[in-house]
Coordinates of C-alpha atoms and ligand atoms in Angstrom, one line a residue:
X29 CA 147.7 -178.3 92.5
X30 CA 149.6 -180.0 90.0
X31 CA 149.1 -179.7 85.7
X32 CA 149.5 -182.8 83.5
X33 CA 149.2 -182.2 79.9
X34 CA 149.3 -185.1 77.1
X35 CA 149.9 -184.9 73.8
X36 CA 148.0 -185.6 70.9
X37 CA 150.3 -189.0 70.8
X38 CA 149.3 -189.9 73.8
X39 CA 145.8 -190.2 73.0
X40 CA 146.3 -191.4 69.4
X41 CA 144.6 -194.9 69.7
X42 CA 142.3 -196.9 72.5
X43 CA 145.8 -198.6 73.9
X44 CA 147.5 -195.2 74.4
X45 CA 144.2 -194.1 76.1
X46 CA 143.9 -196.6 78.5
X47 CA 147.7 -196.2 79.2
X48 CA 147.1 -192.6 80.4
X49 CA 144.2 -193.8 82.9
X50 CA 146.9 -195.9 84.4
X51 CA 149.0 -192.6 85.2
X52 CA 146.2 -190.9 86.2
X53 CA 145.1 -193.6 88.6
X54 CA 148.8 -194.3 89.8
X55 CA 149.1 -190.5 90.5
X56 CA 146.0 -191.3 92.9
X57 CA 142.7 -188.5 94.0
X58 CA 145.1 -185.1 94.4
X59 CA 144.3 -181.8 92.5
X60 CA 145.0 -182.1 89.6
X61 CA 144.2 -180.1 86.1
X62 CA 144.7 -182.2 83.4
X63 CA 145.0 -180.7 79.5
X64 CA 144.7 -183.1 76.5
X65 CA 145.6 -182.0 72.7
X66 CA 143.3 -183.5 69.8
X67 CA 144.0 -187.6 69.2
X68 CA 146.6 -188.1 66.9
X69 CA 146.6 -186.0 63.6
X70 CA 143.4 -184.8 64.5
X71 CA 144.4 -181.3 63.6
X72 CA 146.0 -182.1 60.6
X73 CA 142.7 -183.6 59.3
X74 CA 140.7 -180.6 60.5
X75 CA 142.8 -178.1 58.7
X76 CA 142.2 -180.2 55.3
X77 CA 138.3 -179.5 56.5
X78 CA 138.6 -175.7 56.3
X79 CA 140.2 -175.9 53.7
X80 CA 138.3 -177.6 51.8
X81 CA 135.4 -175.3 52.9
X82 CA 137.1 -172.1 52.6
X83 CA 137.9 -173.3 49.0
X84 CA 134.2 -173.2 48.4
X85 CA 134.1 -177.2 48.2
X86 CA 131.3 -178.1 50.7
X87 CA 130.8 -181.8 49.9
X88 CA 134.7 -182.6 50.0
X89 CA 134.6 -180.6 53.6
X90 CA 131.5 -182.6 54.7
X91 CA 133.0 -186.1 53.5
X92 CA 136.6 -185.2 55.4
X93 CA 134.8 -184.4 58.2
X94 CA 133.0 -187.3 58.4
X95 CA 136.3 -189.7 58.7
X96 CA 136.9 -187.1 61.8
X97 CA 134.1 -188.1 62.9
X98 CA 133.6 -192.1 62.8
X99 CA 137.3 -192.0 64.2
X100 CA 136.2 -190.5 67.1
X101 CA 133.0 -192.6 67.1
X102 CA 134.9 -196.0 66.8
X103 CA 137.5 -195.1 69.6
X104 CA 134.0 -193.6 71.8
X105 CA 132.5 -197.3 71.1
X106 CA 135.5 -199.3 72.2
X107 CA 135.8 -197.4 75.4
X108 CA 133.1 -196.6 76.6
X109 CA 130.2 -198.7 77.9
X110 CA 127.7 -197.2 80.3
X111 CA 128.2 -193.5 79.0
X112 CA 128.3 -194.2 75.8
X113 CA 125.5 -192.7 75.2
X114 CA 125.7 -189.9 76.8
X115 CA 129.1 -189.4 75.4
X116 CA 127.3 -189.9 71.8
X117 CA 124.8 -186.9 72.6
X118 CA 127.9 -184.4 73.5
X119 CA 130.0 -185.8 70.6
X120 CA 126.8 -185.1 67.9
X121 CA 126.2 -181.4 69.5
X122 CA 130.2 -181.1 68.3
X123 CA 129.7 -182.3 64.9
X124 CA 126.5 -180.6 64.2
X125 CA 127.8 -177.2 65.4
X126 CA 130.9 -177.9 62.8
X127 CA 128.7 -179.3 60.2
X128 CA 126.0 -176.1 59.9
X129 CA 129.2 -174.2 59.7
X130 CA 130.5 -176.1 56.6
X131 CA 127.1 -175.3 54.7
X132 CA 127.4 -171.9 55.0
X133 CA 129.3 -169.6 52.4
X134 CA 132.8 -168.4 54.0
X135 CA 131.9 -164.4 54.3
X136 CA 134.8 -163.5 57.1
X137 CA 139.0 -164.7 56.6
X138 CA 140.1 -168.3 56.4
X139 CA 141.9 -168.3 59.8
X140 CA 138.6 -167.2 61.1
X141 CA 137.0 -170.3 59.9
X142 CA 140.1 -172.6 60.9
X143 CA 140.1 -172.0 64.4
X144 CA 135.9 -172.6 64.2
X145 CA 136.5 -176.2 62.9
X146 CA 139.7 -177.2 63.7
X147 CA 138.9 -176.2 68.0
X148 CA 136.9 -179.2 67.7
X149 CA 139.9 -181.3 68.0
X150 CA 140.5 -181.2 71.3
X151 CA 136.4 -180.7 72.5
X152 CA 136.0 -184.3 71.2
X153 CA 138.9 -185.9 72.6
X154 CA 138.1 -184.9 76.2
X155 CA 134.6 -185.7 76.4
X156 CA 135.8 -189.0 75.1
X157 CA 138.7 -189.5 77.9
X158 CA 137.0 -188.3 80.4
X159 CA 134.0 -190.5 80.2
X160 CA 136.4 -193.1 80.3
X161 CA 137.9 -192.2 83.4
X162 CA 135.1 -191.4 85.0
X163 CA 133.9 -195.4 83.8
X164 CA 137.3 -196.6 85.4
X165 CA 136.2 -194.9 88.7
X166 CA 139.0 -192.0 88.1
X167 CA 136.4 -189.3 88.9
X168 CA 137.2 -185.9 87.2
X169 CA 134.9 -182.8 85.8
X170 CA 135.0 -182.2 82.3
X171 CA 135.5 -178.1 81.1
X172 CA 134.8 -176.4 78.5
X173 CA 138.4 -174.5 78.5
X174 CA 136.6 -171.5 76.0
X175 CA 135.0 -170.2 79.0
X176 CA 138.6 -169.5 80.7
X177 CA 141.2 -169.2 77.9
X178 CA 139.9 -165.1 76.8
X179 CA 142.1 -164.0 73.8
X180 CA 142.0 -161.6 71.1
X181 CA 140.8 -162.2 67.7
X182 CA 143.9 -162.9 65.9
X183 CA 142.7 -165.8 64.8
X184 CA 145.0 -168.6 65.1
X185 CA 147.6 -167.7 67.0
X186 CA 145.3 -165.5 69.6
X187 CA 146.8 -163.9 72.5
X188 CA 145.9 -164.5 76.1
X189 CA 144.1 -161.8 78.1
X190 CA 145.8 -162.7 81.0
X191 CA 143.7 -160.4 83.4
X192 CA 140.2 -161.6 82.2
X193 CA 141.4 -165.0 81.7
X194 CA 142.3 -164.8 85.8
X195 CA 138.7 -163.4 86.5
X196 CA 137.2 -166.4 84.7
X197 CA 139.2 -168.8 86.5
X198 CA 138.4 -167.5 89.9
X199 CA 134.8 -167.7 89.1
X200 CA 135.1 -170.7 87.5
X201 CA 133.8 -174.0 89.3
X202 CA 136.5 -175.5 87.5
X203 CA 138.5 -177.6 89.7
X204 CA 135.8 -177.2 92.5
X205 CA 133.8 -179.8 92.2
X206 CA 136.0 -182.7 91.8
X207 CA 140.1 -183.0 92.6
X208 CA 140.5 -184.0 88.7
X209 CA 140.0 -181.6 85.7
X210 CA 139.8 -182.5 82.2
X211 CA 140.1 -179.5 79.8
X212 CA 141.3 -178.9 76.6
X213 CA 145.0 -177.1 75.2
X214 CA 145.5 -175.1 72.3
X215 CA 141.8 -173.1 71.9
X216 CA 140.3 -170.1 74.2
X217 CA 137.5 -167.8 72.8
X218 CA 137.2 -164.2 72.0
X219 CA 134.9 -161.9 74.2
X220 CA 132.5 -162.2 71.4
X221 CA 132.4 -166.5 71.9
X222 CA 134.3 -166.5 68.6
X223 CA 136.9 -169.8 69.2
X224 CA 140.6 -168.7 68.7
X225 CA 143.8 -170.8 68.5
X226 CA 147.2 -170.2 69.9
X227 CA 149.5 -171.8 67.3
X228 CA 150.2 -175.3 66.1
X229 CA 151.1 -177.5 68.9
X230 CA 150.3 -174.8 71.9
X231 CA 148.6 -176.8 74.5
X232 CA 152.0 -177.5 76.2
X233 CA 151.0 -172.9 76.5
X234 CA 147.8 -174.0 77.8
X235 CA 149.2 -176.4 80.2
X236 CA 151.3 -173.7 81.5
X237 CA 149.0 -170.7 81.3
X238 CA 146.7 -172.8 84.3
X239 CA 150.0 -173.7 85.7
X240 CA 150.7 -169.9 86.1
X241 CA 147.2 -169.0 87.1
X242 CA 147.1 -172.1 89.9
X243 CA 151.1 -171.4 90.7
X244 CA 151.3 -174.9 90.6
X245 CA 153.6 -177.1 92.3
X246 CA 154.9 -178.6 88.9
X247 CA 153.4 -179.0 85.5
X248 CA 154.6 -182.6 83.6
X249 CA 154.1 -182.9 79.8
X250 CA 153.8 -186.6 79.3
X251 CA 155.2 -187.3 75.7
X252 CA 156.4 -190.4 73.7
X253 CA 159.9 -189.9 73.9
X254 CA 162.0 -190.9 77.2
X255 CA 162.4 -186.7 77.8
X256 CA 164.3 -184.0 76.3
X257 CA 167.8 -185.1 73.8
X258 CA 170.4 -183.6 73.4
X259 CA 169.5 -184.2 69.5
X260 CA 166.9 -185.7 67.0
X261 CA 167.6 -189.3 67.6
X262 CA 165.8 -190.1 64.2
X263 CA 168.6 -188.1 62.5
X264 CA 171.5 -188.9 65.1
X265 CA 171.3 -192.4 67.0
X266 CA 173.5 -191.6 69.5
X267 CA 171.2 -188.8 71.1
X268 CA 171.4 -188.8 74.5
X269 CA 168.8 -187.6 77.4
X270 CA 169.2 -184.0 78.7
X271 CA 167.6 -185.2 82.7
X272 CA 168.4 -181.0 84.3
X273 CA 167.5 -178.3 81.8
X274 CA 167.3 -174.2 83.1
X275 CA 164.3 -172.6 81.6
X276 CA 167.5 -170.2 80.2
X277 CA 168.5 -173.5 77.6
X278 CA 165.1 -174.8 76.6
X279 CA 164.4 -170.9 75.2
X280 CA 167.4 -171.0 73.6
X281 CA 167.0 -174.4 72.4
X282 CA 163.4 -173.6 70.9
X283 CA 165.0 -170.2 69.4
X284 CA 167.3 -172.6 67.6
X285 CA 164.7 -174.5 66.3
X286 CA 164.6 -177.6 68.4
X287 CA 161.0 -178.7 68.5
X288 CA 161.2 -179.4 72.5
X289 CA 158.5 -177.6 73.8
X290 CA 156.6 -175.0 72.6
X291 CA 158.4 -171.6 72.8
X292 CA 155.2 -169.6 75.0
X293 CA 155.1 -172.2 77.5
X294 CA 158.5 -171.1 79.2
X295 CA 157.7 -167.5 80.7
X296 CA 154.5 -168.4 82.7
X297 CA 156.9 -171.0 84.2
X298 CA 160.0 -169.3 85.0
X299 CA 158.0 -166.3 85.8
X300 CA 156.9 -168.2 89.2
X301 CA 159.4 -170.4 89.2
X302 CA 157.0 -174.0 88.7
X303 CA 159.0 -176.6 87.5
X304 CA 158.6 -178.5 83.9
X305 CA 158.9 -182.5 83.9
X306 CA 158.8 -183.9 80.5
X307 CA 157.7 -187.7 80.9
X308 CA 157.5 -190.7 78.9
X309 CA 153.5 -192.1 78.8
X310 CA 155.2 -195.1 77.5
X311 CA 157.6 -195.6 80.1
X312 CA 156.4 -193.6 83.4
X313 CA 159.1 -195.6 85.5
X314 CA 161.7 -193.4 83.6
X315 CA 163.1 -190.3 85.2
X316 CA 162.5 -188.1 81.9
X317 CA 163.7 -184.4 82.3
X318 CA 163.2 -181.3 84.7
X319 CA 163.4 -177.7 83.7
X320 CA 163.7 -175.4 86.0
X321 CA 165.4 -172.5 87.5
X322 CA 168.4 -174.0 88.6
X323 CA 171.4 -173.0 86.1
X324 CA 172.1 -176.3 84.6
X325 CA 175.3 -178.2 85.4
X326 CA 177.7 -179.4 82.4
X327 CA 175.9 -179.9 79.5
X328 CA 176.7 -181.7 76.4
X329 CA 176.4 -180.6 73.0
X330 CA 172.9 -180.1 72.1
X331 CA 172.2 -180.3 68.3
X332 CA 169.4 -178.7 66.0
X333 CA 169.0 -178.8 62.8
X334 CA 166.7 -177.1 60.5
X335 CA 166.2 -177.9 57.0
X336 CA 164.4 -175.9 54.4
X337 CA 166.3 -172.9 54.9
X338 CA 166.5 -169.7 52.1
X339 CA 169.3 -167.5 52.3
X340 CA 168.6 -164.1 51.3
X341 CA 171.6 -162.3 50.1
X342 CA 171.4 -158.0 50.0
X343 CA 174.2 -156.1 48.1
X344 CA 174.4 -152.4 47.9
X345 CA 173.5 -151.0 44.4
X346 CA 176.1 -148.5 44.3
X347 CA 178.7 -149.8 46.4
X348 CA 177.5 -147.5 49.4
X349 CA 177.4 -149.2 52.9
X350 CA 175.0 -151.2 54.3
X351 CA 174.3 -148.5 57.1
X352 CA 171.9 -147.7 59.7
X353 CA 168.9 -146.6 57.6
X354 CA 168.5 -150.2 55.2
X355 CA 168.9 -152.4 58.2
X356 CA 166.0 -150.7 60.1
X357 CA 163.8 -150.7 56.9
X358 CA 164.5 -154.7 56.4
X359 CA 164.0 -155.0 60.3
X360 CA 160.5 -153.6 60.0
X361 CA 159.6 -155.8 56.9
X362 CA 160.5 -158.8 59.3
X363 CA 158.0 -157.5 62.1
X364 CA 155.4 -156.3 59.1
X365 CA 155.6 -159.7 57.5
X366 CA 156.0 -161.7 61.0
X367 CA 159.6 -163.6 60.0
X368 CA 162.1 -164.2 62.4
X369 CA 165.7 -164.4 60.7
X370 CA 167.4 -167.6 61.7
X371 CA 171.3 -165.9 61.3
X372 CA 172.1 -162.4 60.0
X373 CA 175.6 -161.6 58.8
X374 CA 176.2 -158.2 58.3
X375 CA 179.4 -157.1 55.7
X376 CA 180.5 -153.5 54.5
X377 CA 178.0 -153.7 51.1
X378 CA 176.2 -156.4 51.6
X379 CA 174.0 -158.4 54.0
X380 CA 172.8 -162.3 54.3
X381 CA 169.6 -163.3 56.2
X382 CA 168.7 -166.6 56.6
X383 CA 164.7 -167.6 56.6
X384 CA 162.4 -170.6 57.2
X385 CA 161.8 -171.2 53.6
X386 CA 158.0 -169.4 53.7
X387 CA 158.0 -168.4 49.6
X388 CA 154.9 -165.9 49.8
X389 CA 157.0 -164.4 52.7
X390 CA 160.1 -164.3 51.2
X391 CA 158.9 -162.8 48.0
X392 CA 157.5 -160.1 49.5
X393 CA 161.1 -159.4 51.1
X394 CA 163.0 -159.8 47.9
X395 CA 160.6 -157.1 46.2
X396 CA 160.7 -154.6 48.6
X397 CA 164.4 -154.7 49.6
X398 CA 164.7 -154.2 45.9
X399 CA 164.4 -150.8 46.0
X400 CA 167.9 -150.9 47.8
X401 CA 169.5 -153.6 47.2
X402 CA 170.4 -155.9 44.6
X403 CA 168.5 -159.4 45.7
X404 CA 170.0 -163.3 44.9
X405 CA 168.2 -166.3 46.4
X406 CA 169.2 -169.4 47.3
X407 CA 167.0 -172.3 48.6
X408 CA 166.9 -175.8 50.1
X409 CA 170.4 -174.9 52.9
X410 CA 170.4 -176.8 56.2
X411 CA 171.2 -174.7 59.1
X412 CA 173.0 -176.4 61.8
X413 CA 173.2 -174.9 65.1
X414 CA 175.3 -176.9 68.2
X415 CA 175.0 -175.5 71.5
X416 CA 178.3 -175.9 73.8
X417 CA 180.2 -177.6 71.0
X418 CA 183.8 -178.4 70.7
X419 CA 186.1 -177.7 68.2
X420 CA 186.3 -181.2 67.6
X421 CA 182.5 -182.0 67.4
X422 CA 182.6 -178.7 64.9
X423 CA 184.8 -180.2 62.6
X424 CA 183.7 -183.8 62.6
X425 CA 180.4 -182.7 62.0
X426 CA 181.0 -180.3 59.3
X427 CA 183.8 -182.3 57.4
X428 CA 182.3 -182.3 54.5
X429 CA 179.9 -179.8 54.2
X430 CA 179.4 -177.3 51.6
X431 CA 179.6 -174.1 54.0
X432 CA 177.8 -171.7 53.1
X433 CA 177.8 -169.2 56.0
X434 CA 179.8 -169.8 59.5
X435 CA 178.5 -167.9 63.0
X436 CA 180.2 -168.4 66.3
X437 CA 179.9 -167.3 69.9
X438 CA 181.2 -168.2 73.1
X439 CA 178.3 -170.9 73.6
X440 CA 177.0 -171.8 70.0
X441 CA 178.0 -172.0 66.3
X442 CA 175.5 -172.1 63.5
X443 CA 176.5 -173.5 60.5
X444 CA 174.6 -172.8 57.3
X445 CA 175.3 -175.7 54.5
X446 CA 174.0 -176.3 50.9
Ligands
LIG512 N1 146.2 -180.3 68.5 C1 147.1 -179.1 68.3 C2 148.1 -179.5 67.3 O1 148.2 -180.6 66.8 C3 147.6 -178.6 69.5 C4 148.6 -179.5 70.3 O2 148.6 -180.7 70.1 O3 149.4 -179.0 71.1 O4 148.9 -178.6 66.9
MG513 MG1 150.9 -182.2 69.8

C-alpha cells in the first residue's frame, strides 16, 4: 500500500486536475489511498462563510456560499460528462446540508460551526476528482473519510482517537473494493457525527495517519514546488533543493517555522519508519525530496524566517531575580493560552519571550505577568533562524540588521531584528 496526498494547489483549476489523473494513471492499478485537500482557497472562502454566519449575517453567508458553490459547479461541468449528473446529486446533498445550517441561529461556539461548513471543502473536491477518474477509466472508490478519522470535539484542531480510528479502518471496506481510494484530508468526526478539523493545512496529518494505520511502503505529498528548499525561494532566489532530509531536520525545520510540512505528519511516520517523498505535480520527472530515517548527510544552511514577531520583554519590579517561581507561572500562561515562545532569553531581572504576533493572546500575557513584572512591547521584529550556518553566512546575512536579540547553539542561530 502506498499514500498519495495532493494539495489544495494541485486541484486548484480543471488543467491541474487533469494533470493529477496523469500521475495516477502513470503510477498504474496498485493499492493505493489517495487524500485530496479542498481546490484552491476553498477553505479560505469557507471560513468567510462562518463567519459571516456566526456574525448573525445569514444572507451575506448564503451569497458567499454560493460563489463556493458555482466554482465547484463550473469545474464539475467541464470535467465531467457521463456522471455529471450523478456528481450533481452528491454535490447538491453537500450544499443543502451546509445551507439549512446557515439558516439556523448559531446557539453552540464558532469553531463549532467552522468545522460544520468549512469540512465541506474537501467532501466536494473528491466527489468531483473522483468521478473524473473513474470517467478516464482510473477506477477508484470514493470515502467518506468522517467514518474513519474519530476525534474529540476540540473543534478545529481535533485530536485523533487513534485506537477507534484503527477499529473503523479494519471494518471499513475502504480500500476493499477497488485498488484506488479517494478520501478526504484535514476533517474526521466526533463520536456524536459532529465534523471536526485538525488544523489549517493538516491533510499532509491525514495522509500520514492512513499511512501509519496501512504501515505503508511510502507516502508522497505531490506539491507545486520541485520538493523541500533549503529557503523561501520567493524571498531568497538562490534557494536550493534539500533531495535527503531525516524526519530529525523537517521537526526541527517546522519548529522553526518553515512551512514544509505540517508539524503532526512527522511522528506517525518516523514512528514505523515509512518514508516521505515530496513531489512536484508540475514536474513528476523531478526527483523532489525523501524524508526518512536515515541521518542526513551534509547539509547546507537551511533558512526561515518569520515575520510578525512581538517581543515581550519582563523586568523584575523590585530588582529581585527572575527565579524559579515566575518562570513556571509565565510557562503555564503559555500552555493556558496555547502560545509557543519562538526564543526565550533568560537574564538576572529580566526575561524576553518572543511570540507569533497573536494580540488577544499576547494581551492576556502582558496583564497577567503584570502582577510581577514590569511589561514593554515591541511589535512588527523578523525572527531569523539559519540551521547549520557559518560564521560567514551569519554575518553577511545580518550586516545590517537592527539586532535586537542574538541565540546560538552548536547547530542553529536565531536572530531577532527590528
Ligand atoms: N484545505 C485545508 C486548508 O486549506 C487543509 C489542507 O489543505 O491541508 O488548510
Ligand atoms: Mg493546502
Amino acid at each position: 500500500m502506498k499514500v498519495f496526498k495532493f494539495g489544495g494547489a494541485s486541484v486548484s483549476s480543471v488543467e491541474r486536475i487533469q494533470k493529477v489523473a496523469e500521475i495516477i494513471k502513470d503510477y498504474g492499478k496498485k493499492d493505493l489511498i489517495i487524500i485530496i485537500s479542498a481546490m484552491g482557497k476553498t477553505t479560505n472562502a469557507l471560513e468567510k462563510v462562518a463567519e459571516a454566519f456566526y456574525a448573525g449575517k445569514t444572507s451575506e453567508a448564503l451569497s458567499l456560499f454560493d460563489v463556493v458553490k458555482q466554482n465547484h459547479l463550473t469545474t464539475a461541468k467541464y470535467l465531467l460528462v457521463t456522471s455529471y449528473n450523478a456528481t450533481l446529486n452528491l454535490l447538491t446533498d453537500f450544499f443543502t446540508e451546509v445551507e439549512w445550517l446557515l439558516h439556523d441561529k448559531p446557539v453552540r461556539t464558532f469553531d463549532y460551526y467552522y468545522d460544520q461548513v468549512v469540512c465541506v471543502g474537501e467532501l466536494l473536491s473528491t466527489c468531483i476528482v473522483s468521478a473524473f477518474l473513474n470517467e478516464k477509466g482510473i477506477e477508484n472508490e470514493w470515502g467518506d473519510v468522517r467514518d474513519i478519522i474519530r476525534t474529540d470535539n476540540n473543534f478545529r484542531e481535533a485530536n485523533i482517537h487513534w485506537q477507534q480510528t484503527s477499529e473503523n479502518l479494519a471494518n471499513s471496506d475502504i480500500s476493499k473494493r477497488s485498488n484506488i481510494c479517494i478520501t478526504q484530508g484535514f476533517i474526521g468526526s466526533t463520536d456524536q457525527n459532529e465534523s471536526t478539523t485538525l488544523g489549517r493545512e493538516g491533510s499532509d496529518y491525514t495522509a500520514a495517519i492512513f499511512a501509519n494505520l496501512y504501515a505503508a511502503e511510502s507516502l508522497t505529498i505531490w506539491k507545486d514546488v520541485e520538493g523541500v528548499m533549503n529557503a523561501d525561494p520567493k524571498e531568497y532566489p538562490e534557494a536550493t533543493l534539500l533531495s535527503d532530509l531525516s524526519f530529525n531536520e523537517v521537526i526541527e525545520m517546522a519548529f522553526y517555522g518553515a512551512q514544509v510540512i505540517h508539524p503532526k505528519t512527522i511522528k506517525p511516520l518516523q514512528n514505523l519508519k515509512i518514508p516521505l517523498h515530496v513531489k512536484s505535480f508540475i514536474n513528476p520527472a523531478l526527483k523532489g525530496t525523501t524524508i526518512s530515517n536515515k541521518p542526513g548527510h551534509h547539509l547546507p544552511p537551511i533558512i526561515i524566517n518569520k515575520s510578525k514577531q512581538v517581543l515581550v520583554h519582563l523586568q523584575s519590579q523590585d530588582f529581585s531575580f527572575v527565579g524559579e517561581q515566575p518562570i513556571s507561572e509565565l510557562y503555564k500562561q503559555f500552555c493556558y493560552l496555547n502560545i509557543k515562545p519562538n526564543l526565550i532569553q533568560t537574564g538576572a531581572v529580566s526575561l524576553q519571550v518572543c511570540l507569533d504576533n497573536r494580540p488577544d493572546k499576547i494581551e492576556q500575557i502582558a496583564v497577567s505577568a503584570s502582577e510581577i513584572f514590569d511589561v514593554q512591547i515591541e511589535k512588527e521584529l523578523s525572527l531569523l533562524t539559519i540551521r547549520h550556518y557559518t560564521e560567514e553566512l551569519l554575518q553577511k546575512m545580518v550586516a545590517d540588521r537592527d539586532i535586537v536579540l542574538m541565540q546560538k547553539t552548536k547547530e542553529t542561530v536565531q536572530v531577532l531584528y527590528r
